[in-house]
Tab-separated table of C-alpha atoms in Angstrom:
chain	number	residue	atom	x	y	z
A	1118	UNK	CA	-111.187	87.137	127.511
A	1119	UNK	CA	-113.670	86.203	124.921
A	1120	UNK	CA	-114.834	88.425	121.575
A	1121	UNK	CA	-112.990	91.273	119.119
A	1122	UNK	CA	-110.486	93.639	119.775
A	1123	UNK	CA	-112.080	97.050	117.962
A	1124	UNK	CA	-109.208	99.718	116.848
A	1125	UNK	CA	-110.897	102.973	115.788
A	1126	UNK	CA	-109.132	105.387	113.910
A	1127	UNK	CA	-108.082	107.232	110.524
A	1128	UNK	CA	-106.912	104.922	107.658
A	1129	UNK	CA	-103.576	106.673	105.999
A	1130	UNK	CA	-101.457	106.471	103.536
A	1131	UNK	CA	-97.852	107.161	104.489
A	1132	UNK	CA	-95.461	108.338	101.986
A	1133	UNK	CA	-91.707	108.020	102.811
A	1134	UNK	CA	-89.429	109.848	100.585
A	1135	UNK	CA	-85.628	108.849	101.467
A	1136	UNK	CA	-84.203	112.329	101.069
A	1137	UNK	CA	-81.148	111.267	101.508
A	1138	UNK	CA	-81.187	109.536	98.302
A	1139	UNK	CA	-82.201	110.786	94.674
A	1140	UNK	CA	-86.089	109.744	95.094
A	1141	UNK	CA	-86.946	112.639	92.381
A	1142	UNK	CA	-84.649	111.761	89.599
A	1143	UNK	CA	-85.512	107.804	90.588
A	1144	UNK	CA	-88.937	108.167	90.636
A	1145	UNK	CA	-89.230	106.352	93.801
A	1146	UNK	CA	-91.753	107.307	96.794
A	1147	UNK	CA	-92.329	104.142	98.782
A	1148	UNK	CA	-95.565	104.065	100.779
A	1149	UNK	CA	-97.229	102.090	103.595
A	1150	UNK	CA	-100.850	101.788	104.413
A	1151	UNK	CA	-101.141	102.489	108.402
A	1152	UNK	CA	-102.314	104.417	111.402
A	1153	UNK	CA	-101.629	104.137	114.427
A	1154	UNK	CA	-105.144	102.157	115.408
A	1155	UNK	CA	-104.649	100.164	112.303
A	1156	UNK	CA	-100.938	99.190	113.415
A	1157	UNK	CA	-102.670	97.813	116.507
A	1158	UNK	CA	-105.157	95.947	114.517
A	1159	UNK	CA	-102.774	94.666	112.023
A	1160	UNK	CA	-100.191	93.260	114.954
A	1161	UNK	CA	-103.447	91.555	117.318
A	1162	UNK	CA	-104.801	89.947	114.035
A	1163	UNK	CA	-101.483	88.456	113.061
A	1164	UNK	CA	-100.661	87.182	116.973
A	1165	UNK	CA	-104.336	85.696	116.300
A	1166	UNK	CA	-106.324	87.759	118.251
A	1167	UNK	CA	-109.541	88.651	116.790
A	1168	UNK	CA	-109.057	91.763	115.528
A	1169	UNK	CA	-111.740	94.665	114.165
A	1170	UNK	CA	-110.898	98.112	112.453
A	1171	UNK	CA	-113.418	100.938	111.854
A	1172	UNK	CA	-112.454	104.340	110.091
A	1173	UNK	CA	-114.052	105.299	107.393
A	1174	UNK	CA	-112.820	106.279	104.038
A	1175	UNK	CA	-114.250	107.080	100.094
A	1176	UNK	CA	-115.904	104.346	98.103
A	1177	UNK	CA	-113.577	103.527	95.136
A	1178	UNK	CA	-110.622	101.485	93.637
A	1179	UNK	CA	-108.015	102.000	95.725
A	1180	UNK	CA	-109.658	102.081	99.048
A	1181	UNK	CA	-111.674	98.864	98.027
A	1182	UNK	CA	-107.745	97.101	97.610
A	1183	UNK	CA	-106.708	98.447	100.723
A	1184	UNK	CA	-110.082	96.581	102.487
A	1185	UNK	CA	-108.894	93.534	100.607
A	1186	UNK	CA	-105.665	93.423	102.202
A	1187	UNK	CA	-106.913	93.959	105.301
A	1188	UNK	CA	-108.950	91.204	105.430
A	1189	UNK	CA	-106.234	88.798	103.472
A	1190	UNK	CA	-104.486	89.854	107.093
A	1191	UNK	CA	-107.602	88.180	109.575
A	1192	UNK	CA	-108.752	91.377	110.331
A	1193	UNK	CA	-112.737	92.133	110.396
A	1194	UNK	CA	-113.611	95.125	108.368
A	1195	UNK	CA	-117.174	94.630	108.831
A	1196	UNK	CA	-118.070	98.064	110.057
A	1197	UNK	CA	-115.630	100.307	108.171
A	1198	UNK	CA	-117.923	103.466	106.819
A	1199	UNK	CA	-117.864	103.910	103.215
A	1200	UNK	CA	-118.436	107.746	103.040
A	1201	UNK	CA	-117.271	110.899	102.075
A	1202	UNK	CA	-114.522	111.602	98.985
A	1203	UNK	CA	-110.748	111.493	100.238
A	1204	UNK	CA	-108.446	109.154	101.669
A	1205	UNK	CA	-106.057	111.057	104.359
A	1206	UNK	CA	-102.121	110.851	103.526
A	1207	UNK	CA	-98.831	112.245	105.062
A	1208	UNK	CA	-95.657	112.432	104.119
A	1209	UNK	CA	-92.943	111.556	106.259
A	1210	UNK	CA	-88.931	111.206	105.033
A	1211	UNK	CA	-87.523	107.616	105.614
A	1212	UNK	CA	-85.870	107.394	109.478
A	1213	UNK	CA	-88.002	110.486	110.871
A	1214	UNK	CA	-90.084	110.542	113.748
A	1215	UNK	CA	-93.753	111.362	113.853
A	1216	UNK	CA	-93.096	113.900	116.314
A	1217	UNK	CA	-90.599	115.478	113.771
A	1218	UNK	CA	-91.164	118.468	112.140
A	1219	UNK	CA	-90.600	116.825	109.131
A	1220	UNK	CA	-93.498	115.237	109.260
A	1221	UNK	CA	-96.039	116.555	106.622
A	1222	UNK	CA	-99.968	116.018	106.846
A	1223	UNK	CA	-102.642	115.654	103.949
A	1224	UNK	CA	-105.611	114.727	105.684
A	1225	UNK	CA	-107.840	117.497	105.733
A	1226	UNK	CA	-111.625	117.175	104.513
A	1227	UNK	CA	-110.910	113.463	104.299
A	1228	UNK	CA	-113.564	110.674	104.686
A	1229	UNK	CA	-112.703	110.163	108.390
A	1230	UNK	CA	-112.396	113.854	109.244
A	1231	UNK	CA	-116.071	114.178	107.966
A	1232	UNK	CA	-117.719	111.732	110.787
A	1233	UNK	CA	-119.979	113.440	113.111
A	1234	UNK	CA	-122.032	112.371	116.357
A	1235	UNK	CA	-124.583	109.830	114.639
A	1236	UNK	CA	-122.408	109.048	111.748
A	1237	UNK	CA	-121.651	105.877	113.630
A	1238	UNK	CA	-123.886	103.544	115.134
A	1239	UNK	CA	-121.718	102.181	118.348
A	1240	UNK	CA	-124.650	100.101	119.580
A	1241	UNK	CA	-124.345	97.733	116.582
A	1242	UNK	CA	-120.614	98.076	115.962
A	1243	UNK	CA	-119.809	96.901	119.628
A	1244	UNK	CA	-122.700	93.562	119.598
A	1245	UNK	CA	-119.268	91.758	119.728
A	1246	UNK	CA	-116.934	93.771	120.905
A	1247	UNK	CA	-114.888	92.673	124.364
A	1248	UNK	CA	-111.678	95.367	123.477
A	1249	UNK	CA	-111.898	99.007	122.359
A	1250	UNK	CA	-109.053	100.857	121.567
A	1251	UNK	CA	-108.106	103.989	119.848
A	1252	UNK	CA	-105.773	107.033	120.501
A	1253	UNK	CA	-105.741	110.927	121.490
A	1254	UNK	CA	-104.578	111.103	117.409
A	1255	UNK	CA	-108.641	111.070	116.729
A	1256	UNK	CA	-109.729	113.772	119.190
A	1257	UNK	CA	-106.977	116.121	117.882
A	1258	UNK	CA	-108.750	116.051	114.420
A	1259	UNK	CA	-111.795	117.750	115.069
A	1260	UNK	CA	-114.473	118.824	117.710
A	1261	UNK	CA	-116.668	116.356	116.030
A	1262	UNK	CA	-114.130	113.778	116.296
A	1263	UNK	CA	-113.290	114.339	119.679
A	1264	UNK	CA	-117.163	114.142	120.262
A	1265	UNK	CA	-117.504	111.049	118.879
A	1266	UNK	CA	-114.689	109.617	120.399
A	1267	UNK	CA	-116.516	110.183	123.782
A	1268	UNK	CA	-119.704	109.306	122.580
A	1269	UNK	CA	-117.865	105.797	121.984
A	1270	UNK	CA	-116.484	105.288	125.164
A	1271	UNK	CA	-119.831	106.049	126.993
A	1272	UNK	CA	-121.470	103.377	125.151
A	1273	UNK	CA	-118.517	100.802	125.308
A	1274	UNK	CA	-118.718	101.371	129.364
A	1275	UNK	CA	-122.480	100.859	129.481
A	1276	UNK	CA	-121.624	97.942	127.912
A	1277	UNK	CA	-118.750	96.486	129.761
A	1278	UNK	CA	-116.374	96.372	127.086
A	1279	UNK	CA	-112.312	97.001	128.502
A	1280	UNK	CA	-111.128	100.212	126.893
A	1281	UNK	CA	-107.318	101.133	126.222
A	1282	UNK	CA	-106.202	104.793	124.739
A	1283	UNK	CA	-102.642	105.865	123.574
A	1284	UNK	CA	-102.034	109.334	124.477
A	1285	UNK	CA	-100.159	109.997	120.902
A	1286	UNK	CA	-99.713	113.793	120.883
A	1287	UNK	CA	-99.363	114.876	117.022
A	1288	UNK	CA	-98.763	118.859	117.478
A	1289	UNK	CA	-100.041	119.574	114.084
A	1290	UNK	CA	-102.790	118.195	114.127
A	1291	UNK	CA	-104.130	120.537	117.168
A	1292	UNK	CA	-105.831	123.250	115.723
A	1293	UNK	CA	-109.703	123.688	116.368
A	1294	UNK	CA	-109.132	126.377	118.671
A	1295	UNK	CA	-108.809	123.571	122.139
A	1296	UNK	CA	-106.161	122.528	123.357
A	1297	UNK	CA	-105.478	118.650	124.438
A	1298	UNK	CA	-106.137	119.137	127.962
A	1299	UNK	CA	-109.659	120.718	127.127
A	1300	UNK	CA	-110.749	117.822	125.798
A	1301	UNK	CA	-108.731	114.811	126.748
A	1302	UNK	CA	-109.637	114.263	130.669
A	1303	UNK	CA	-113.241	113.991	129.682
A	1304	UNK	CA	-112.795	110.968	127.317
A	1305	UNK	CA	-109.925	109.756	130.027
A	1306	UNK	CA	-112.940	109.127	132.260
A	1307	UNK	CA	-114.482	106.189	130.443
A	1308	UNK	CA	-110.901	104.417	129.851
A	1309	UNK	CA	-109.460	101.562	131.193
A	1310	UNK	CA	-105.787	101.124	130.323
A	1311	UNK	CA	-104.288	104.959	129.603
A	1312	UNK	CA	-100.624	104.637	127.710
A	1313	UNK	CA	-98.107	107.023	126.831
A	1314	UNK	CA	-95.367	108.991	128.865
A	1315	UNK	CA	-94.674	111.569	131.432
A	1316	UNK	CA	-94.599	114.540	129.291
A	1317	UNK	CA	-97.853	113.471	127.141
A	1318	UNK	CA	-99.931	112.708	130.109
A	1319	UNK	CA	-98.738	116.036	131.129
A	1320	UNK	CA	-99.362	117.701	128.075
A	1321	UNK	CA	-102.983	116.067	127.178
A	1322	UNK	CA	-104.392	115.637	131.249
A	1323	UNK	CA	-102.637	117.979	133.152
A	1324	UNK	CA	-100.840	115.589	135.607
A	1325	UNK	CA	-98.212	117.339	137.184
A	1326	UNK	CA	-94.471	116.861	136.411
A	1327	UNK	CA	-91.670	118.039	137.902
A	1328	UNK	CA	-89.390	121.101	136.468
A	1329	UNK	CA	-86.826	119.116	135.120
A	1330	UNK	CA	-88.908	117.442	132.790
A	1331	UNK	CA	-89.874	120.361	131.041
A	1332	UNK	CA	-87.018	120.996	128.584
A	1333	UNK	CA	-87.330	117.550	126.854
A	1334	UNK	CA	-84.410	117.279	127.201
A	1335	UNK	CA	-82.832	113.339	127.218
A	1336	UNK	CA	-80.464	113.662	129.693
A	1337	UNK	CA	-81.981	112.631	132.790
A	1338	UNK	CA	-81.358	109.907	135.470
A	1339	UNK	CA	-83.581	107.031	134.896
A	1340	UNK	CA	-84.081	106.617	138.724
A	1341	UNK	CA	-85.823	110.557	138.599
A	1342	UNK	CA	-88.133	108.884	134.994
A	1343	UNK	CA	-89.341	106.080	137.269
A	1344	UNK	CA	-90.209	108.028	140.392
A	1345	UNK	CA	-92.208	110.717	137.580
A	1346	UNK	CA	-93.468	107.517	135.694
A	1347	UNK	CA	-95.003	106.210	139.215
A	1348	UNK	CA	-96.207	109.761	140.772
A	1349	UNK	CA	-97.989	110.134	137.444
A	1350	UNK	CA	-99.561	106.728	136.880
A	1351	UNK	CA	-100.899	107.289	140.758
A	1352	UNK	CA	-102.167	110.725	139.674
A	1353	UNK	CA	-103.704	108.856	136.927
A	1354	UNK	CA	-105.660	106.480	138.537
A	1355	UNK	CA	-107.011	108.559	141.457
A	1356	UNK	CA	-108.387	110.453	138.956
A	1357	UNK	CA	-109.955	108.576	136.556
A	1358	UNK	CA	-111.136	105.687	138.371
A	1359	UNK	CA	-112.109	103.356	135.918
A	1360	UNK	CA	-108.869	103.096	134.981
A	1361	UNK	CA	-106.651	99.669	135.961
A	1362	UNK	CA	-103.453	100.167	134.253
A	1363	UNK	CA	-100.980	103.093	133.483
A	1364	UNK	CA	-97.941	102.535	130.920
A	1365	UNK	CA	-95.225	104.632	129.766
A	1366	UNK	CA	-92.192	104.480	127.378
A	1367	UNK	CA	-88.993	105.555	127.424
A	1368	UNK	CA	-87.618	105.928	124.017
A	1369	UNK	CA	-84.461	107.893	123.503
A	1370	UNK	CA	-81.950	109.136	120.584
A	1371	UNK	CA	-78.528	106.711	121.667
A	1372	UNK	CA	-75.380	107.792	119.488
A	1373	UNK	CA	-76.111	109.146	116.053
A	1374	UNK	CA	-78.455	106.807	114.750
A	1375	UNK	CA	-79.588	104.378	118.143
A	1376	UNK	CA	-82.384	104.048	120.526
A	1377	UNK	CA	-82.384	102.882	123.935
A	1378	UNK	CA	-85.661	101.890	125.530
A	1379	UNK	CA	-87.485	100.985	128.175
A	1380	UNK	CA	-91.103	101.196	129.713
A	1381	UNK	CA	-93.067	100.829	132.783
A	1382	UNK	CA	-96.293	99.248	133.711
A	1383	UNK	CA	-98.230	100.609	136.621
A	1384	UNK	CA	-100.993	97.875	138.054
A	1385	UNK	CA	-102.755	98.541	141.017
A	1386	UNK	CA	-99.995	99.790	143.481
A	1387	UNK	CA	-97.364	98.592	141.762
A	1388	UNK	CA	-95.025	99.840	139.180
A	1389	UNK	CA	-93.125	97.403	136.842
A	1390	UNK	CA	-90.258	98.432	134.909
A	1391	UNK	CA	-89.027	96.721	131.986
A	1392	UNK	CA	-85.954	95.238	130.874
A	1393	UNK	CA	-83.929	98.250	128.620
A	1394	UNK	CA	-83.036	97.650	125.368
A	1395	UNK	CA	-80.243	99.431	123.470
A	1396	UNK	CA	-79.010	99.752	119.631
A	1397	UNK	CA	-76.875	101.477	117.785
A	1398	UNK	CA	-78.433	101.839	114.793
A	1399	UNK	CA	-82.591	100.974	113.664
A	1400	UNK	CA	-84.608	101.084	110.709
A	1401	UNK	CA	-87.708	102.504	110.667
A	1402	UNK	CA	-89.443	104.449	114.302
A	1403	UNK	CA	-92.838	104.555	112.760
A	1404	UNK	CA	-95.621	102.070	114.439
A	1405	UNK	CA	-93.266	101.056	117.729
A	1406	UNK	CA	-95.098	102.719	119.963
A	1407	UNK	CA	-98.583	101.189	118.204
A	1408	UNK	CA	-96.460	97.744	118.863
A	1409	UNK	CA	-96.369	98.394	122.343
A	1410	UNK	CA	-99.993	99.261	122.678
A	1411	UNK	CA	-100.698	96.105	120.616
A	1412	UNK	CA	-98.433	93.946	122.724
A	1413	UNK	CA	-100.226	95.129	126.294
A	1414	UNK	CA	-103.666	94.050	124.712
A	1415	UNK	CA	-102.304	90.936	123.523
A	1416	UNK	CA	-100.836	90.200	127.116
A	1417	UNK	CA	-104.125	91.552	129.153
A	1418	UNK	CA	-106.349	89.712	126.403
A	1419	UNK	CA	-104.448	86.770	126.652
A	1420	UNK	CA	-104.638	86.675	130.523
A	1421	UNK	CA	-100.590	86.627	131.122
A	1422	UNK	CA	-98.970	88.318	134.319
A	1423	UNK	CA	-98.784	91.885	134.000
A	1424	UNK	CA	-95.027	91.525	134.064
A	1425	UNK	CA	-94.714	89.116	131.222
A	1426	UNK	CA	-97.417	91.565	129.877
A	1427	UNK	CA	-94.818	94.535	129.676
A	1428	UNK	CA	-91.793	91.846	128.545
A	1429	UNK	CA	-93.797	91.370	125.471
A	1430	UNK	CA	-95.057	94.825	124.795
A	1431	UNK	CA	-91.756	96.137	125.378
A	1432	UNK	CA	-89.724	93.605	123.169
A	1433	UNK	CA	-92.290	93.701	120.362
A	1434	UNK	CA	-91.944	97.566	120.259
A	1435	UNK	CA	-88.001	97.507	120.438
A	1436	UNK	CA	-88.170	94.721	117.745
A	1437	UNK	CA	-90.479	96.867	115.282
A	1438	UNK	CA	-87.596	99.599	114.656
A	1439	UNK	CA	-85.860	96.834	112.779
A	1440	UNK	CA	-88.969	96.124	110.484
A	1441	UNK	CA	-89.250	98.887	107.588
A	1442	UNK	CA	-93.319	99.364	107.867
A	1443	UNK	CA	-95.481	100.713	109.713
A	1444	UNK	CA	-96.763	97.598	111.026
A	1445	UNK	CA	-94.968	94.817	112.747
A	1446	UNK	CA	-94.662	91.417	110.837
A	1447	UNK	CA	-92.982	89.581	113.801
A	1448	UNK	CA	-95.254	86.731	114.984
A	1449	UNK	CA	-95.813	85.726	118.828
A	1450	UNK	CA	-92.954	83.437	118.627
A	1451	UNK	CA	-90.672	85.411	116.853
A	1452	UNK	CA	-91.151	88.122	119.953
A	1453	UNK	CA	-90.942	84.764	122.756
A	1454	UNK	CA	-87.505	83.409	121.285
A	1455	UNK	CA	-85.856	86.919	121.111
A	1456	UNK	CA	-86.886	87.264	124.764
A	1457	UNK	CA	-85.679	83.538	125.357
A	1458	UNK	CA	-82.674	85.045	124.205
């Protein structure tokens, strides 16, 4: 595959207090620049894939920096929008999930909540363009967001241009008056490559899922996850028939402080599991699932077998809850000699 991988998405600030240390008296509150989209980005561009980001954010200082370092990290900022007056930011205390309650958001009003139908011009942004990606994280902003979001994928299909969306389901972030599966199916039409799990596919497209399922609860058999993780990917597909490729993750608490993992790829007919992957203790869960997505375009864009496709994705993820950012810094090789391993 030939031309840019486009991630579209809010630019944030994340601010990680470590509560379990003294960060007032110390006057320490560490932060990352990130986003889910711009995780993406940030992984393709340093496994040298070409790699675009658009979100748009306030003309000053700071955000000019933060378009510096981007592009001292290969990736094109070309058609980032320079509008509007704030740059979003949440909080999140050091070794919490995003799906925690702890998280905290700031992001109201900002620059990228502010974009509108005709705010961007997707004809020009895409002349390039061979990859589109983004996540359900957008839509759940605003009804203008979610607009545009589907405005974007019309034009990227009349176009030919491969488009992947991560069903991220941030619960706070929810509340225009519609709920996810009001608004999600309708930009699931135009997409190519769908990722997330069981219960957010659930949640955001109304695929069915069985009882059990319902209490989130991590206790069940893995051979009941893969029959779900297949009935839904085939649900998936008949229904949005554009798209080629379902995947899911398995991520769950192990011990006090662990993970074990695992994730499935669903192409054509067939579903492909992963190896699993299991620690006892991890760094930082921000960005692994963004690591994941990143790793299936690098696979699909790079042409490998869908199952080495998944290896990848699946190590790269397991390997970013080691790395204390929101972005992984592991190169290609890196990922190839841990699975060599």
């Amino acid at each position: 595959m030939q031309g840019k991988v486009l991630s579209f998405g809010e630019l944030l600030l994340r601010i990680c207090p470590d509560i379990e240390q003294n960060w007032i008296e110390q006057h320490q509150l560490p932060f990352y620049v990130g986003g889910a989209e711009l995780n993406v980005a940030t992984a393709l561009a340093l496994w040298n894939v070409p790699s675009s980001y658009l979100s748009a954010v306030p003309q000053n200082a700071i955000c000019e920096s933060i378009d510096q370092y981007l592009q001292r990290k290969n990736i094109d900022t070309t058609s980032m929008q320079w509008t509007g007056d704030r740059l979003g930011i949440y909080y999140l205390p050091k070794g919490k999930d995003l799906k925690n309650a702890a998280v905290i958001y700031d992001r109201a009003h900002s620059s990228f909540a502010s974009l509108k139908i005709g705010s961007i011009d997707w004809h020009q942004v895409f002349a390039d363009v061979k990859w589109f990606h983004f996540s359900a994280i957008c839509p759940a902003i605003s009804q203008e967001i979610a607009d545009l979001c589907l405005e974007a994928v019309q034009v990227a299909q009349e176009k030919g241009i491969f488009v992947s969306l991560d069903l991220n389901y941030r619960s706070k972030l929810w509340k225009y008056g519609k709920a996810p599966k009001e608004v999600m199916p309708e930009i699931a039409k135009h997409c190519n490559l769908i990722m997330g799990n069981i219960w957010a596919a659930h949640q955001m497209l109304d695929t069915k899922l069985d009882g059990q399922f319902l209490t989130q609860d991590s206790g069940y058999k893995d051979e009941d996850l893969l029959t779900q993780a297949l009935e839904t990917s085939q649900e998936i597909i008949a229904t949005y028939p554009r798209c080629q490729y379902v995947a899911n993750t398995f991520r769950f608490d192990y011990q006090l402080k662990g993970i074990r993992y695992y994730t499935t790829l669903f192409d054509k007919d067939n579903l492909i599991r992963s190896k699993e992957y299991i620690s006892e203790d991890i760094l930082d869960k921000v960005g692994s699932g963004d690591c994941f997505m990143a790793g299936l375009i690098y696979g699909l864009y790079s042409n490998l077998p869908p199952k080495e496709t998944l290896e990848f994705a699946t190590l790269a993820a397991f390997d970013k809850l080691f790395i204390a950012s929101d972005a992984t810094t592991s190169t290609v090789e890196d990922i190839k000699k841990r699975m060599r391993a």
